[in-house]
Each structure stands twice: as C-alpha cells, then as structure tokens.
Amino acid sequence: GNSVTQMEGPVTLSEEAFLTINCTYTATGYPSLFWYVQYPGEGLQLLLKATKADDKGSNKGFEATYRKETTSFHLEKGSVQVSDSAVYFCALSEKGGYNKLIFGAGTRLAVHP
Amino acid sequence: DAMVIQNPRYQVTQFGKPVTLSCSQTLNHNVMYWYQQKSSQAPKLLFHYYDKDFNNEADTPDNFQSRRPNTSFCFLDIRSPGLGDAAMYLCATSRDIVDTQYFGPGTRLTVL
C-alpha cells in the first residue's frame, strides 16, 4: 500500500541554520505530495505542494522538489527562525481515486536562538 | 476570511458519555473530512463526505459516526467514548475530491 517515511526527530537547530527534513514515499501511480506544518496546539497548515515530477513547491522560504526517480520530497530551508519550530508532516494523495491523505509520522523541529 | 472552524477547541467528556464535535466552513467546499490524531502520531482519516455521500474508512470503529446536514456543517459523534479515543480531532475540507485539503484548528478531546 501507499506509505510515507520521514526522518525521525526531533531536529534541533540554531537560528539561521540550514534545514533538511527527508521524506520518501511508496505509491502506485503518480501521487501529489504535500508538506503540512503543525504549530503547538494547532491544526495542520498546508506549507507547500507539488503535483507532478520535477515540480518544486515553495512557501515562506521552504522548498521541496518532487523527485520521481528517488521517490522523495525533501523539505529544505536556507535559514531557519525560532518561529519555524513546529512539527512537519509529509503527505501524499493518490490521483485517480478519492482524496485520501497518507501522512508520514511527522518530524519535530526545534530552533534555538 | 474563508476558513474552517472547529468548536469547541477543547472538549472534556466522561467515559461512555456521548459527545459531538462540530466543524463548519465558509469555503463552500464539496468535501469534508474528519481525522483523528493521537499524541505524537500522524493524522488518520476516519471518514469523509463528498456532498451528501458518506464514505467510511474500513478501519474506523462503529463508535464513530458523522452527520452533514448541509454544505457548511459536519459533525463527528462519538457514541460511547473510551479512554483510547482521547485525541485531537481535525476537520478538513477540499473543493473537490482531488483538490488540496484545508484543515481547521482541531478539537482536543479528553476522556475522563
């Protein structure tokens, strides 16, 4: 079945450090890929998405590129801020069927001043 | 601003006492979803409505029911909450069945 694997957290960084959170997926067909962010005590917010191979999603300085050959969608940011501290979820939804989101386990990011 | 609203944000109930969680949306989206997210875990889809059509996930317990009286509102009913049902419950909407899902802030349910 479809699945998403994320790197385990927590990831602890100093402010202005470079961030990478790895995400790989297993899916039949050609899924759409998403990164959602969850701040403490809040629901999920869509951070970025990509719907086909080689698409790059970007938002608020975060980027991720849909790599079909490596089945990956790694999240990157060049310079993190304390306000980026949150849990990040990678997810896929399979095209052609109903819109079920399959989430990874989440990666907690803690950014220190 | 168009949005997904969940009430209440925090709900406390007693073991076995029925509870209803509410979700409303001003996006006029056709699809509404309910997810359960237990502590430190990924959200898990319980069911969704496409317009008035209800779609249950195969592994959703019978204890969980849902109602969608109109386009704007969707309710999650837990008939007899157990301690294991304590979780964050997230409502999401999408314009159509293949579109991006937008989430509400969630309702954190505590079962005593």
PDB file of C-alpha atoms in Angstrom:
ATOM      1  CA  GLY A   1       0.000   0.000   0.000  1.00  0.00           C
ATOM      2  CA  ASN A   2       0.895   3.663  -0.124  1.00  0.00           C
ATOM      3  CA  SER A   3       3.164   4.996   2.593  1.00  0.00           C
ATOM      4  CA  VAL A   4       5.322   7.951   3.576  1.00  0.00           C
ATOM      5  CA  THR A   5       8.549   7.752   5.549  1.00  0.00           C
ATOM      6  CA  GLN A   6      10.054  10.785   7.247  1.00  0.00           C
ATOM      7  CA  MET A   7      13.282  11.198   9.123  1.00  0.00           C
ATOM      8  CA  GLU A   8      12.859  10.829  12.838  1.00  0.00           C
ATOM      9  CA  GLY A   9      13.033  13.855  15.046  1.00  0.00           C
ATOM     10  CA  PRO A  10      13.482  15.885  16.935  1.00  0.00           C
ATOM     11  CA  VAL A  11      15.671  18.031  14.742  1.00  0.00           C
ATOM     12  CA  THR A  12      17.366  20.724  16.796  1.00  0.00           C
ATOM     13  CA  LEU A  13      18.980  23.668  15.037  1.00  0.00           C
ATOM     14  CA  SER A  14      20.326  27.078  15.827  1.00  0.00           C
ATOM     15  CA  GLU A  15      18.697  30.111  14.266  1.00  0.00           C
ATOM     16  CA  GLU A  16      19.857  30.776  10.672  1.00  0.00           C
ATOM     17  CA  ALA A  17      20.998  27.174  10.185  1.00  0.00           C
ATOM     18  CA  PHE A  18      20.132  25.198   7.066  1.00  0.00           C
ATOM     19  CA  LEU A  19      17.246  22.751   7.358  1.00  0.00           C
ATOM     20  CA  THR A  20      16.613  19.485   5.567  1.00  0.00           C
ATOM     21  CA  ILE A  21      13.846  17.081   6.529  1.00  0.00           C
ATOM     22  CA  ASN A  22      13.895  13.932   4.442  1.00  0.00           C
ATOM     23  CA  CYS A  23      10.728  12.386   3.065  1.00  0.00           C
ATOM     24  CA  THR A  24      10.378   9.358   0.803  1.00  0.00           C
ATOM     25  CA  TYR A  25       7.215   7.702  -0.390  1.00  0.00           C
ATOM     26  CA  THR A  26       5.850   4.471  -1.804  1.00  0.00           C
ATOM     27  CA  ALA A  27       2.835   4.764  -4.059  1.00  0.00           C
ATOM     28  CA  THR A  28       1.138   3.220  -7.030  1.00  0.00           C
ATOM     29  CA  GLY A  29       0.582   5.711  -9.790  1.00  0.00           C
ATOM     30  CA  TYR A  30       1.658   9.330  -9.544  1.00  0.00           C
ATOM     31  CA  PRO A  31       0.651  10.914  -6.267  1.00  0.00           C
ATOM     32  CA  SER A  32       0.509  14.559  -5.312  1.00  0.00           C
ATOM     33  CA  LEU A  33       2.899  15.407  -2.490  1.00  0.00           C
ATOM     34  CA  PHE A  34       2.472  17.841   0.368  1.00  0.00           C
ATOM     35  CA  TRP A  35       4.191  19.304   3.384  1.00  0.00           C
ATOM     36  CA  TYR A  36       1.967  20.359   6.242  1.00  0.00           C
ATOM     37  CA  VAL A  37       3.130  22.188   9.383  1.00  0.00           C
ATOM     38  CA  GLN A  38       1.550  21.909  12.822  1.00  0.00           C
ATOM     39  CA  TYR A  39       2.363  24.515  15.456  1.00  0.00           C
ATOM     40  CA  PRO A  40       1.872  23.580  19.118  1.00  0.00           C
ATOM     41  CA  GLY A  41      -1.788  23.071  19.964  1.00  0.00           C
ATOM     42  CA  GLU A  42      -2.924  23.911  16.446  1.00  0.00           C
ATOM     43  CA  GLY A  43      -4.288  22.099  13.418  1.00  0.00           C
ATOM     44  CA  LEU A  44      -2.401  21.446  10.205  1.00  0.00           C
ATOM     45  CA  GLN A  45      -1.470  24.193   7.787  1.00  0.00           C
ATOM     46  CA  LEU A  46      -0.561  23.475   4.203  1.00  0.00           C
ATOM     47  CA  LEU A  47       3.023  24.610   3.698  1.00  0.00           C
ATOM     48  CA  LEU A  48       3.627  23.613   0.083  1.00  0.00           C
ATOM     49  CA  LYS A  49       2.711  21.026  -2.500  1.00  0.00           C
ATOM     50  CA  ALA A  50       3.782  19.519  -5.821  1.00  0.00           C
ATOM     51  CA  THR A  51       1.537  17.601  -8.170  1.00  0.00           C
ATOM     52  CA  LYS A  52       3.933  16.109 -10.718  1.00  0.00           C
ATOM     53  CA  ALA A  53       7.517  15.014 -11.161  1.00  0.00           C
ATOM     54  CA  ASP A  54      10.155  17.784 -11.061  1.00  0.00           C
ATOM     55  CA  ASP A  55       7.668  20.312  -9.678  1.00  0.00           C
ATOM     56  CA  LYS A  56       9.076  22.482  -6.936  1.00  0.00           C
ATOM     57  CA  GLY A  57       6.772  23.681  -4.186  1.00  0.00           C
ATOM     58  CA  SER A  58       7.808  26.734  -2.203  1.00  0.00           C
ATOM     59  CA  ASN A  59       6.397  28.944   0.528  1.00  0.00           C
ATOM     60  CA  LYS A  60       7.796  31.132   3.325  1.00  0.00           C
ATOM     61  CA  GLY A  61      11.371  30.246   2.379  1.00  0.00           C
ATOM     62  CA  PHE A  62      10.697  26.494   2.419  1.00  0.00           C
ATOM     63  CA  GLU A  63      11.162  24.417  -0.724  1.00  0.00           C
ATOM     64  CA  ALA A  64      10.669  20.815  -1.788  1.00  0.00           C
ATOM     65  CA  THR A  65      11.141  19.178  -5.183  1.00  0.00           C
ATOM     66  CA  TYR A  66       9.144  16.164  -6.378  1.00  0.00           C
ATOM     67  CA  ARG A  67      11.782  13.592  -7.365  1.00  0.00           C
ATOM     68  CA  LYS A  68      10.136  10.634  -9.060  1.00  0.00           C
ATOM     69  CA  GLU A  69      13.409   8.785  -9.676  1.00  0.00           C
ATOM     70  CA  THR A  70      14.230   8.706  -5.966  1.00  0.00           C
ATOM     71  CA  THR A  71      10.583   8.825  -4.758  1.00  0.00           C
ATOM     72  CA  SER A  72      11.486  11.718  -2.498  1.00  0.00           C
ATOM     73  CA  PHE A  73      10.134  15.113  -1.482  1.00  0.00           C
ATOM     74  CA  HIS A  74      12.682  16.533   0.948  1.00  0.00           C
ATOM     75  CA  LEU A  75      11.889  19.807   2.715  1.00  0.00           C
ATOM     76  CA  GLU A  76      14.582  22.483   2.828  1.00  0.00           C
ATOM     77  CA  LYS A  77      15.024  25.982   4.151  1.00  0.00           C
ATOM     78  CA  GLY A  78      18.170  28.035   3.896  1.00  0.00           C
ATOM     79  CA  SER A  79      17.912  29.894   7.197  1.00  0.00           C
ATOM     80  CA  VAL A  80      15.516  28.783   9.918  1.00  0.00           C
ATOM     81  CA  GLN A  81      13.970  31.034  12.539  1.00  0.00           C
ATOM     82  CA  VAL A  82      12.746  30.311  16.047  1.00  0.00           C
ATOM     83  CA  SER A  83       9.196  30.778  14.749  1.00  0.00           C
ATOM     84  CA  ASP A  84       9.701  27.746  12.455  1.00  0.00           C
ATOM     85  CA  SER A  85       9.652  25.448  15.487  1.00  0.00           C
ATOM     86  CA  ALA A  86       6.801  23.034  14.818  1.00  0.00           C
ATOM     87  CA  VAL A  87       6.026  19.514  13.634  1.00  0.00           C
ATOM     88  CA  TYR A  88       6.305  18.964   9.892  1.00  0.00           C
ATOM     89  CA  PHE A  89       4.290  16.269   8.123  1.00  0.00           C
ATOM     90  CA  CYS A  90       4.988  14.937   4.667  1.00  0.00           C
ATOM     91  CA  ALA A  91       1.925  13.505   2.931  1.00  0.00           C
ATOM     92  CA  LEU A  92       0.739  12.082  -0.360  1.00  0.00           C
ATOM     93  CA  SER A  93      -2.586  11.737  -2.039  1.00  0.00           C
ATOM     94  CA  GLU A  94      -3.078   9.343  -4.888  1.00  0.00           C
ATOM     95  CA  LYS A  95      -4.568  10.696  -8.064  1.00  0.00           C
ATOM     96  CA  GLY A  96      -7.471   8.944  -9.676  1.00  0.00           C
ATOM     97  CA  GLY A  97      -9.126   7.844  -6.506  1.00  0.00           C
ATOM     98  CA  TYR A  98     -10.676   9.717  -3.671  1.00  0.00           C
ATOM     99  CA  ASN A  99      -8.560  12.241  -1.895  1.00  0.00           C
ATOM    100  CA  LYS A 100      -7.144  10.244   0.994  1.00  0.00           C
ATOM    101  CA  LEU A 101      -4.064  11.829   2.509  1.00  0.00           C
ATOM    102  CA  ILE A 102      -1.409   9.433   3.748  1.00  0.00           C
ATOM    103  CA  PHE A 103       0.822  11.139   6.294  1.00  0.00           C
ATOM    104  CA  GLY A 104       4.298  10.412   7.498  1.00  0.00           C
ATOM    105  CA  ALA A 105       4.883  10.193  11.232  1.00  0.00           C
ATOM    106  CA  GLY A 106       5.942  13.833  11.483  1.00  0.00           C
ATOM    107  CA  THR A 107       9.260  15.445  12.319  1.00  0.00           C
ATOM    108  CA  ARG A 108       9.547  17.846  15.215  1.00  0.00           C
ATOM    109  CA  LEU A 109      11.802  20.853  14.579  1.00  0.00           C
ATOM    110  CA  ALA A 110      13.154  22.924  17.450  1.00  0.00           C
ATOM    111  CA  VAL A 111      15.046  26.095  16.585  1.00  0.00           C
ATOM    112  CA  HIS A 112      17.035  27.832  19.301  1.00  0.00           C
ATOM    113  CA  PRO A 113      18.210  31.456  19.311  1.00  0.00           C
TER     114      PRO A 113
ATOM    115  CA  ASP B   1     -11.549  35.311   5.526  1.00  0.00           C
ATOM    116  CA  ALA B   2     -12.827  31.984   4.298  1.00  0.00           C
ATOM    117  CA  MET B   3     -11.923  29.300   6.739  1.00  0.00           C
ATOM    118  CA  VAL B   4     -12.564  26.009   8.513  1.00  0.00           C
ATOM    119  CA  ILE B   5     -13.869  26.435  12.063  1.00  0.00           C
ATOM    120  CA  GLN B   6     -13.994  23.800  14.761  1.00  0.00           C
ATOM    121  CA  ASN B   7     -15.890  24.049  18.016  1.00  0.00           C
ATOM    122  CA  PRO B   8     -15.124  23.619  20.748  1.00  0.00           C
ATOM    123  CA  ARG B   9     -11.315  23.783  20.706  1.00  0.00           C
ATOM    124  CA  TYR B  10     -11.182  21.697  23.866  1.00  0.00           C
ATOM    125  CA  GLN B  11     -13.778  19.141  24.921  1.00  0.00           C
ATOM    126  CA  VAL B  12     -13.842  17.051  28.070  1.00  0.00           C
ATOM    127  CA  THR B  13     -16.229  14.120  28.364  1.00  0.00           C
ATOM    128  CA  GLN B  14     -16.687  11.151  30.631  1.00  0.00           C
ATOM    129  CA  PHE B  15     -16.082   7.555  29.747  1.00  0.00           C
ATOM    130  CA  GLY B  16     -19.134   6.295  27.868  1.00  0.00           C
ATOM    131  CA  LYS B  17     -20.876   9.683  27.617  1.00  0.00           C
ATOM    132  CA  PRO B  18     -21.762  10.605  24.019  1.00  0.00           C
ATOM    133  CA  VAL B  19     -20.025  13.654  22.623  1.00  0.00           C
ATOM    134  CA  THR B  20     -20.395  15.681  19.425  1.00  0.00           C
ATOM    135  CA  LEU B  21     -17.704  17.742  17.773  1.00  0.00           C
ATOM    136  CA  SER B  22     -18.556  20.435  15.251  1.00  0.00           C
ATOM    137  CA  CYS B  23     -16.937  21.681  12.067  1.00  0.00           C
ATOM    138  CA  SER B  24     -18.104  24.473   9.800  1.00  0.00           C
ATOM    139  CA  GLN B  25     -16.632  26.007   6.670  1.00  0.00           C
ATOM    140  CA  THR B  26     -17.081  29.192   4.724  1.00  0.00           C
ATOM    141  CA  LEU B  27     -15.166  27.900   1.712  1.00  0.00           C
ATOM    142  CA  ASN B  28     -18.230  26.308   0.093  1.00  0.00           C
ATOM    143  CA  HIS B  29     -16.176  23.164  -0.476  1.00  0.00           C
ATOM    144  CA  ASN B  30     -17.861  19.953  -1.555  1.00  0.00           C
ATOM    145  CA  VAL B  31     -15.796  17.567   0.545  1.00  0.00           C
ATOM    146  CA  MET B  32     -15.398  17.468   4.322  1.00  0.00           C
ATOM    147  CA  TYR B  33     -13.119  15.091   6.211  1.00  0.00           C
ATOM    148  CA  TRP B  34     -12.608  14.003   9.801  1.00  0.00           C
ATOM    149  CA  TYR B  35      -9.185  12.887  11.031  1.00  0.00           C
ATOM    150  CA  GLN B  36      -8.099  11.512  14.384  1.00  0.00           C
ATOM    151  CA  GLN B  37      -4.637  12.435  15.607  1.00  0.00           C
ATOM    152  CA  LYS B  38      -3.368  10.749  18.742  1.00  0.00           C
ATOM    153  CA  SER B  39      -0.475  12.188  20.678  1.00  0.00           C
ATOM    154  CA  SER B  40       2.760  12.354  18.666  1.00  0.00           C
ATOM    155  CA  GLN B  41       1.195  10.453  15.768  1.00  0.00           C
ATOM    156  CA  ALA B  42       0.176  11.274  12.230  1.00  0.00           C
ATOM    157  CA  PRO B  43      -3.438  12.164  11.495  1.00  0.00           C
ATOM    158  CA  LYS B  44      -5.589   9.218  10.441  1.00  0.00           C
ATOM    159  CA  LEU B  45      -8.629   9.595   8.226  1.00  0.00           C
ATOM    160  CA  LEU B  46     -11.877   8.406   9.825  1.00  0.00           C
ATOM    161  CA  PHE B  47     -14.356   9.265   7.060  1.00  0.00           C
ATOM    162  CA  HIS B  48     -15.332  11.912   4.589  1.00  0.00           C
ATOM    163  CA  TYR B  49     -18.399  13.363   2.913  1.00  0.00           C
ATOM    164  CA  TYR B  50     -18.488  14.184  -0.757  1.00  0.00           C
ATOM    165  CA  ASP B  51     -21.514  16.454  -0.781  1.00  0.00           C
ATOM    166  CA  LYS B  52     -24.094  14.211   0.929  1.00  0.00           C
ATOM    167  CA  ASP B  53     -22.336  10.941   0.189  1.00  0.00           C
ATOM    168  CA  PHE B  54     -20.723   9.417   3.256  1.00  0.00           C
ATOM    169  CA  ASN B  55     -17.507   7.405   2.882  1.00  0.00           C
ATOM    170  CA  ASN B  56     -16.256   5.458   5.871  1.00  0.00           C
ATOM    171  CA  GLU B  57     -12.700   4.153   6.189  1.00  0.00           C
ATOM    172  CA  ALA B  58     -12.634   0.393   6.613  1.00  0.00           C
ATOM    173  CA  ASP B  59     -10.911   0.508   9.979  1.00  0.00           C
ATOM    174  CA  THR B  60     -12.982   3.286  11.566  1.00  0.00           C
ATOM    175  CA  PRO B  61     -14.711   1.903  14.677  1.00  0.00           C
ATOM    176  CA  ASP B  62     -18.512   1.802  14.705  1.00  0.00           C
ATOM    177  CA  ASN B  63     -18.381   4.032  17.757  1.00  0.00           C
ATOM    178  CA  PHE B  64     -17.644   6.955  15.408  1.00  0.00           C
ATOM    179  CA  GLN B  65     -20.453   8.447  13.335  1.00  0.00           C
ATOM    180  CA  SER B  66     -20.820  11.585  11.282  1.00  0.00           C
ATOM    181  CA  ARG B  67     -23.552  13.879  10.025  1.00  0.00           C
ATOM    182  CA  ARG B  68     -23.544  16.569   7.383  1.00  0.00           C
ATOM    183  CA  PRO B  69     -26.867  18.417   7.489  1.00  0.00           C
ATOM    184  CA  ASN B  70     -25.794  20.992   4.890  1.00  0.00           C
ATOM    185  CA  THR B  71     -22.782  22.110   2.869  1.00  0.00           C
ATOM    186  CA  SER B  72     -21.346  24.233   5.649  1.00  0.00           C
ATOM    187  CA  PHE B  73     -21.531  21.934   8.661  1.00  0.00           C
ATOM    188  CA  CYS B  74     -20.242  18.497   9.548  1.00  0.00           C
ATOM    189  CA  PHE B  75     -20.440  16.770  12.936  1.00  0.00           C
ATOM    190  CA  LEU B  76     -18.457  13.958  14.496  1.00  0.00           C
ATOM    191  CA  ASP B  77     -20.418  11.876  17.008  1.00  0.00           C
ATOM    192  CA  ILE B  78     -18.664   9.509  19.381  1.00  0.00           C
ATOM    193  CA  ARG B  79     -21.371   7.300  20.824  1.00  0.00           C
ATOM    194  CA  SER B  80     -19.521   5.829  23.786  1.00  0.00           C
ATOM    195  CA  PRO B  81     -16.074   7.385  24.192  1.00  0.00           C
ATOM    196  CA  GLY B  82     -13.369   5.222  25.647  1.00  0.00           C
ATOM    197  CA  LEU B  83     -10.060   6.324  27.123  1.00  0.00           C
ATOM    198  CA  GLY B  84      -8.410   5.349  23.852  1.00  0.00           C
ATOM    199  CA  ASP B  85     -10.480   7.923  21.968  1.00  0.00           C
ATOM    200  CA  ALA B  86      -8.694  10.823  23.620  1.00  0.00           C
ATOM    201  CA  ALA B  87      -7.066  12.643  20.730  1.00  0.00           C
ATOM    202  CA  MET B  88      -7.046  15.744  18.574  1.00  0.00           C
ATOM    203  CA  TYR B  89      -9.842  15.617  16.006  1.00  0.00           C
ATOM    204  CA  LEU B  90      -9.166  17.520  12.825  1.00  0.00           C
ATOM    205  CA  CYS B  91     -11.705  18.604  10.254  1.00  0.00           C
ATOM    206  CA  ALA B  92     -10.588  19.350   6.712  1.00  0.00           C
ATOM    207  CA  THR B  93     -12.277  20.450   3.507  1.00  0.00           C
ATOM    208  CA  SER B  94     -11.458  20.381  -0.179  1.00  0.00           C
ATOM    209  CA  ARG B  95     -13.185  21.950  -3.144  1.00  0.00           C
ATOM    210  CA  ASP B  96     -13.431  18.662  -4.950  1.00  0.00           C
ATOM    211  CA  ILE B  97     -12.309  15.124  -4.391  1.00  0.00           C
ATOM    212  CA  VAL B  98      -8.824  15.598  -5.850  1.00  0.00           C
ATOM    213  CA  ASP B  99      -8.074  19.065  -4.531  1.00  0.00           C
ATOM    214  CA  THR B 100      -5.871  20.256  -1.690  1.00  0.00           C
ATOM    215  CA  GLN B 101      -7.280  19.785   1.793  1.00  0.00           C
ATOM    216  CA  TYR B 102      -7.502  22.699   4.223  1.00  0.00           C
ATOM    217  CA  PHE B 103      -7.592  21.953   7.925  1.00  0.00           C
ATOM    218  CA  GLY B 104      -9.316  23.524  10.872  1.00  0.00           C
ATOM    219  CA  PRO B 105      -7.522  24.166  14.176  1.00  0.00           C
ATOM    220  CA  GLY B 106      -8.745  20.909  15.707  1.00  0.00           C
ATOM    221  CA  THR B 107     -10.670  19.900  18.817  1.00  0.00           C
ATOM    222  CA  ARG B 108      -8.693  18.252  21.586  1.00  0.00           C
ATOM    223  CA  LEU B 109     -10.861  15.624  23.269  1.00  0.00           C
ATOM    224  CA  THR B 110     -10.149  14.441  26.809  1.00  0.00           C
ATOM    225  CA  VAL B 111     -11.960  11.390  28.164  1.00  0.00           C
ATOM    226  CA  LEU B 112     -12.092  11.058  31.952  1.00  0.00           C
TER     227      LEU B 112
END
